[in-house]
mmCIF file of C-alpha atoms and ligand atoms in Angstrom:
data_model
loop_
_atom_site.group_PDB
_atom_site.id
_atom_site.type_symbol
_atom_site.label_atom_id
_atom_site.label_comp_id
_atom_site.label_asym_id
_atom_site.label_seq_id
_atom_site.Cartn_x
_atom_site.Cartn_y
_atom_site.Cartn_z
ATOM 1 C CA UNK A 2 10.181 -13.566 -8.084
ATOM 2 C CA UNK A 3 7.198 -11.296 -9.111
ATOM 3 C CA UNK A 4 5.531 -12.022 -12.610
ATOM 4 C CA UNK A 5 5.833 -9.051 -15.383
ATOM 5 C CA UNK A 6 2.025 -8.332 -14.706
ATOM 6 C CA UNK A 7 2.503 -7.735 -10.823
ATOM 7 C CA UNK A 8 5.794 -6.181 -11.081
ATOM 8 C CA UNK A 9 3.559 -3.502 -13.509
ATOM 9 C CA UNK A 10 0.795 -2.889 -11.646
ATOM 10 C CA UNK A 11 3.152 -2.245 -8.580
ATOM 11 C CA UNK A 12 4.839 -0.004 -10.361
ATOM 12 C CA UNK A 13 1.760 1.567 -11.584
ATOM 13 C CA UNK A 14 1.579 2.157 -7.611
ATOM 14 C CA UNK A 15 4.482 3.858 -7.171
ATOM 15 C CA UNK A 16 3.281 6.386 -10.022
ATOM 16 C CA UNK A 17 -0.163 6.567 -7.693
ATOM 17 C CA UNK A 18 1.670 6.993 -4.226
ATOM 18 C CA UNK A 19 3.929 9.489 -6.077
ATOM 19 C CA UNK A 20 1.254 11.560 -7.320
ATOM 20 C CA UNK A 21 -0.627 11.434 -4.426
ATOM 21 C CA UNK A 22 2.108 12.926 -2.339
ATOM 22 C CA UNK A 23 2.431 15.677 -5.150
ATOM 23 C CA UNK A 24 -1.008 16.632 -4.960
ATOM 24 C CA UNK A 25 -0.528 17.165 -0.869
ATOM 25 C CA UNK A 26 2.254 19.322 -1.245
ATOM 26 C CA UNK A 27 0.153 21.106 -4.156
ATOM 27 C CA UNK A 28 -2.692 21.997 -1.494
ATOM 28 C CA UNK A 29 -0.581 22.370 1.265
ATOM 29 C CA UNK A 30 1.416 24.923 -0.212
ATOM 30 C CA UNK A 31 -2.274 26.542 -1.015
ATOM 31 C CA UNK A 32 -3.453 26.083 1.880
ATOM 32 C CA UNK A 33 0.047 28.060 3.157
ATOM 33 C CA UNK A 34 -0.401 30.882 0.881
ATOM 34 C CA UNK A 35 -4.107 31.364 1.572
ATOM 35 C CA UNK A 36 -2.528 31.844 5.890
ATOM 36 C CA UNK A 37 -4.040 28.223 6.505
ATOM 37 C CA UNK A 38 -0.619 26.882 8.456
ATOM 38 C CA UNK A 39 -2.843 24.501 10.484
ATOM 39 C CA UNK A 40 -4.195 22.488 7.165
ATOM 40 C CA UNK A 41 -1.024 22.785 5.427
ATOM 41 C CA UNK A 42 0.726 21.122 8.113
ATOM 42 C CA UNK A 43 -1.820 18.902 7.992
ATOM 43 C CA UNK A 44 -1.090 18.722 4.437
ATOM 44 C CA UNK A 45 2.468 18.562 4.431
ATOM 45 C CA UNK A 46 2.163 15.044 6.764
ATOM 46 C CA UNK A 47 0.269 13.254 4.772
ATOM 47 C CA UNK A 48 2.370 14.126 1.506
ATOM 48 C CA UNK A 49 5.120 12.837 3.625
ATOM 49 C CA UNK A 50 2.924 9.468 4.233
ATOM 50 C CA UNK A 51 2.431 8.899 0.570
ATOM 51 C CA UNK A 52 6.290 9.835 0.054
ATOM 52 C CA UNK A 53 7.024 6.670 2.333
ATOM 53 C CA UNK A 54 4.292 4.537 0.234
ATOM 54 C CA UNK A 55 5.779 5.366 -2.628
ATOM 55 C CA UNK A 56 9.389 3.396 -1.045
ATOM 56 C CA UNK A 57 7.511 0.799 0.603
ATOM 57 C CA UNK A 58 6.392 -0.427 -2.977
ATOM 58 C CA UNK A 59 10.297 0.398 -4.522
ATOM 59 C CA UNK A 60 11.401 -1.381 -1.794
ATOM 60 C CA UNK A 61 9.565 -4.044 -2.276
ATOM 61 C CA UNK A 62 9.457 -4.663 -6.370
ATOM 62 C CA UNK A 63 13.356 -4.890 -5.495
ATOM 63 C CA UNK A 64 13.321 -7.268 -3.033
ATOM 64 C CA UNK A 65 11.314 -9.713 -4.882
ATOM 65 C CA UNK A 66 13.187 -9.766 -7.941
ATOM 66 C CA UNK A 67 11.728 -7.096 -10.092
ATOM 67 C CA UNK A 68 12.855 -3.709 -11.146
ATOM 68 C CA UNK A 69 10.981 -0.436 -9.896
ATOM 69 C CA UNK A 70 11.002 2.427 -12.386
ATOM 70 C CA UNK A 71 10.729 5.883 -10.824
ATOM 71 C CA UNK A 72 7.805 7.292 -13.102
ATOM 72 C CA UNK A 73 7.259 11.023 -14.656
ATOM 73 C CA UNK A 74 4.680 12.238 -12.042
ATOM 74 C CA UNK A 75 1.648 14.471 -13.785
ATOM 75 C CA UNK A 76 1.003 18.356 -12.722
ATOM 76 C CA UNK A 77 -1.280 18.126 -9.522
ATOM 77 C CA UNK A 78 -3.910 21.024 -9.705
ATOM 78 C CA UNK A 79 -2.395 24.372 -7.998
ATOM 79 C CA UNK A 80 -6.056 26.465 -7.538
ATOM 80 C CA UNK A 81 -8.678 25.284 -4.812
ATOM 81 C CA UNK A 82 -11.580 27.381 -4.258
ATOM 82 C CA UNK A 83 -11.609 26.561 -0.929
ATOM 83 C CA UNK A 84 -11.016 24.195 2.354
ATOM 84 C CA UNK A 85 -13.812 22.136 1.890
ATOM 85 C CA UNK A 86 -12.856 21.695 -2.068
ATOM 86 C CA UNK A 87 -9.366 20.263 -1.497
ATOM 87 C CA UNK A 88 -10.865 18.140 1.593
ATOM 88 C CA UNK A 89 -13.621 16.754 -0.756
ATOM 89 C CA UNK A 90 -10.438 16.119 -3.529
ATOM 90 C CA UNK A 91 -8.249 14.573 -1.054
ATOM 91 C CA UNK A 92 -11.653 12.282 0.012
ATOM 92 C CA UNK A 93 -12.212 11.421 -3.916
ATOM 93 C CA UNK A 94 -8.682 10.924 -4.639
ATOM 94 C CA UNK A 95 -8.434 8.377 -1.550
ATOM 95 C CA UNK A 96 -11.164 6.540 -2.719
ATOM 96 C CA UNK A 97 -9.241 6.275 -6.043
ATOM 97 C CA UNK A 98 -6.100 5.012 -4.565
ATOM 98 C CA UNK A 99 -8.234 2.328 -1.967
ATOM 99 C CA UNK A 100 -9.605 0.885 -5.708
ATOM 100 C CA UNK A 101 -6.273 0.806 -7.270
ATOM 101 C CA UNK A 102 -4.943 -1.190 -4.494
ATOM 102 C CA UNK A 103 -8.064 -3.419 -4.390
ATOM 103 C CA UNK A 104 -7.184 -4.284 -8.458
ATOM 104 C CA UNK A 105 -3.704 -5.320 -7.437
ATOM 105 C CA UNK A 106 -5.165 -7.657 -4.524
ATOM 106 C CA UNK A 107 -7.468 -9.058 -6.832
ATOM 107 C CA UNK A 108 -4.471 -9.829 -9.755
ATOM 108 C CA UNK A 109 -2.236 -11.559 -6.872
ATOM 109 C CA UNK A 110 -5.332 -13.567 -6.473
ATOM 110 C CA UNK A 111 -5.592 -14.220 -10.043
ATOM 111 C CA UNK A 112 -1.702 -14.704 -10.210
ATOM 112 C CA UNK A 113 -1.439 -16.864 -6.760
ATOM 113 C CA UNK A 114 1.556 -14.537 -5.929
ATOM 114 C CA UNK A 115 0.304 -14.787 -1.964
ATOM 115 C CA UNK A 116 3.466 -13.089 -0.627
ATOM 116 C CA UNK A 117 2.929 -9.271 -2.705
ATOM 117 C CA UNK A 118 -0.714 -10.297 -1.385
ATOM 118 C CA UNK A 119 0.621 -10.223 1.999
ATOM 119 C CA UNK A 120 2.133 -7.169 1.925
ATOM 120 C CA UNK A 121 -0.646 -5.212 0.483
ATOM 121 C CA UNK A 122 -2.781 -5.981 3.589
ATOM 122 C CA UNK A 123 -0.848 -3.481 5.528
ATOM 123 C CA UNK A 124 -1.818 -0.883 2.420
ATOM 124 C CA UNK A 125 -5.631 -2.330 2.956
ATOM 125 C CA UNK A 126 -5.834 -1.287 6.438
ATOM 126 C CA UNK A 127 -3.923 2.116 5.449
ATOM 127 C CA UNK A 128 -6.855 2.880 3.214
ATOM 128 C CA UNK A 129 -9.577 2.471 5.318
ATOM 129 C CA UNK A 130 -8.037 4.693 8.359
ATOM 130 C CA UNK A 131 -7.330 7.490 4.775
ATOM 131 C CA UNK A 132 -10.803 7.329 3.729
ATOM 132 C CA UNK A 133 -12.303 7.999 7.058
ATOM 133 C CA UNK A 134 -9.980 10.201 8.324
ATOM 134 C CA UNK A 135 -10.634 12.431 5.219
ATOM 135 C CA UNK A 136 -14.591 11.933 5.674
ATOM 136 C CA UNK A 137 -14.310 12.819 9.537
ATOM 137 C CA UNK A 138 -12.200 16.240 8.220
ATOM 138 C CA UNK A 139 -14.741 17.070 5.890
ATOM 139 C CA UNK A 140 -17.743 16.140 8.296
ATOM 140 C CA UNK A 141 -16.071 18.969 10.861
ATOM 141 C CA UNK A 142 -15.698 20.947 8.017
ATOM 142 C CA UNK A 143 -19.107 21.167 6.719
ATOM 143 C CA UNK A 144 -19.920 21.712 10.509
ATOM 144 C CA UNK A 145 -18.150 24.603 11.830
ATOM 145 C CA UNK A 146 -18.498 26.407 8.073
ATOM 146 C CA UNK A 147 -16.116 29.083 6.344
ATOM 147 C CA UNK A 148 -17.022 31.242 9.440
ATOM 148 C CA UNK A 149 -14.786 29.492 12.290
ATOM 149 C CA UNK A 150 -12.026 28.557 9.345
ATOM 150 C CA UNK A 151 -9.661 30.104 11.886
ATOM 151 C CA UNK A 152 -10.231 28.026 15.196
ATOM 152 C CA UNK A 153 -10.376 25.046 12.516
ATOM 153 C CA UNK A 154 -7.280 25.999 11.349
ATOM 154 C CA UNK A 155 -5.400 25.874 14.793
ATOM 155 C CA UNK A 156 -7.157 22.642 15.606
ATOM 156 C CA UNK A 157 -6.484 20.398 12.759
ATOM 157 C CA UNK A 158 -3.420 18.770 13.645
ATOM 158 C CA UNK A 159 -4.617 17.072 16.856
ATOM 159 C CA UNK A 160 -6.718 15.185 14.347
ATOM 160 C CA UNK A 161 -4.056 13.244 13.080
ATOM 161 C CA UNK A 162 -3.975 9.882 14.089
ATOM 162 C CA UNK A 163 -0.115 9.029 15.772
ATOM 163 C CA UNK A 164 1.873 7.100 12.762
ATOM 164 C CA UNK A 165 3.203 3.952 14.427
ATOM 165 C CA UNK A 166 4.540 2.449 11.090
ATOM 166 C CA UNK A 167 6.307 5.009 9.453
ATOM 167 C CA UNK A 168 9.856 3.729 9.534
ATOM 168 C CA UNK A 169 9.227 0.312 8.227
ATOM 169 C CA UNK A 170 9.551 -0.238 4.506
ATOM 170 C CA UNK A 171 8.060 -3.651 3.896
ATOM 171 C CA UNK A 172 4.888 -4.582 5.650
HETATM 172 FE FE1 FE2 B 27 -0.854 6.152 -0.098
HETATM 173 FE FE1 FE2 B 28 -3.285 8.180 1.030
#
């Protein structure tokens, strides 16, 4: 059974993991309209990702007891002025989701609730392979400049690393 204060904060996650796949789709579908089907693809993926995030925490407030609430999610911004701008947002905002998960480690430490600590090692791992994945897109990016955007474009997808975990709900 999870206490009140972890059931919370994971459902504070499921906001997070919600938003962040909103904000994907939000650039992706920029990124479409601006004839950038490489990095909206690219886009697209990774909203789907943070789609299943969002149901591995449901999933597993449920199972332990407590009751997930599917949140309002806010307005992601629409208007990037440019590839490297939504590649440093989705680096900033990844760093922002790798410290919210980090707070709810440190309360199941606080709250000895070992098991949710046990499954959020599988989102610990997650975070690190986000953050530098982002960082290596934005390195290439800052590298081949708006000049080559198109041969960036077509080459962005073999950058994704294979998704071996994607159909399991609870780590
Ligand atoms: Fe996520
Ligand atoms: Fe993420």
């Amino acid at each position: 059974m999870l206490t009140k204060k972890i059931e919370n904060i994971c459902n504070r996650q499921v906001e997070r993991e919600a938003y962040s796949s909103n904000l994907y789709i939000s650039m992706a579908s920029w990124a479409e309209n601006s004839g950038l089907n490489g990095i909206a693809g690219w886009l697209y993926a990774q909203a789907e990702e943070e789609h299943m995030h969002m149901l591995k925490f449901v999933k597993y407030i449920n199972e332990r007891g407590g009751k997930s609430i599917i949140p309002a999610v806010k307005k992601p911004d629409s208007e990037f002025k440019s590839v490297e701008d939504v590649f440093t947002k989705v680096l900033k905002h990844e760093e922002f989701v790798t410290a919210s998960i980090n707070e709810i480690v440190a309360l199941t430490l606080e709250e000895k609730d070992f098991n949710t600590n046990n499954f959020l090692q599988w989102f610990v791992m997650e975070q690190i392979e986000e953050e530098a994945s982002a960082k290596a897109i934005l390195d290439k990016i800052r590298l081949v400049g708006k000049t080559n955007m198109y041969q960036f474009d077509r080459d962005i997808l073999s950058l994704r690393a294979p998704q071996t975990n994607t159909t399991q709900t609870t780590a």
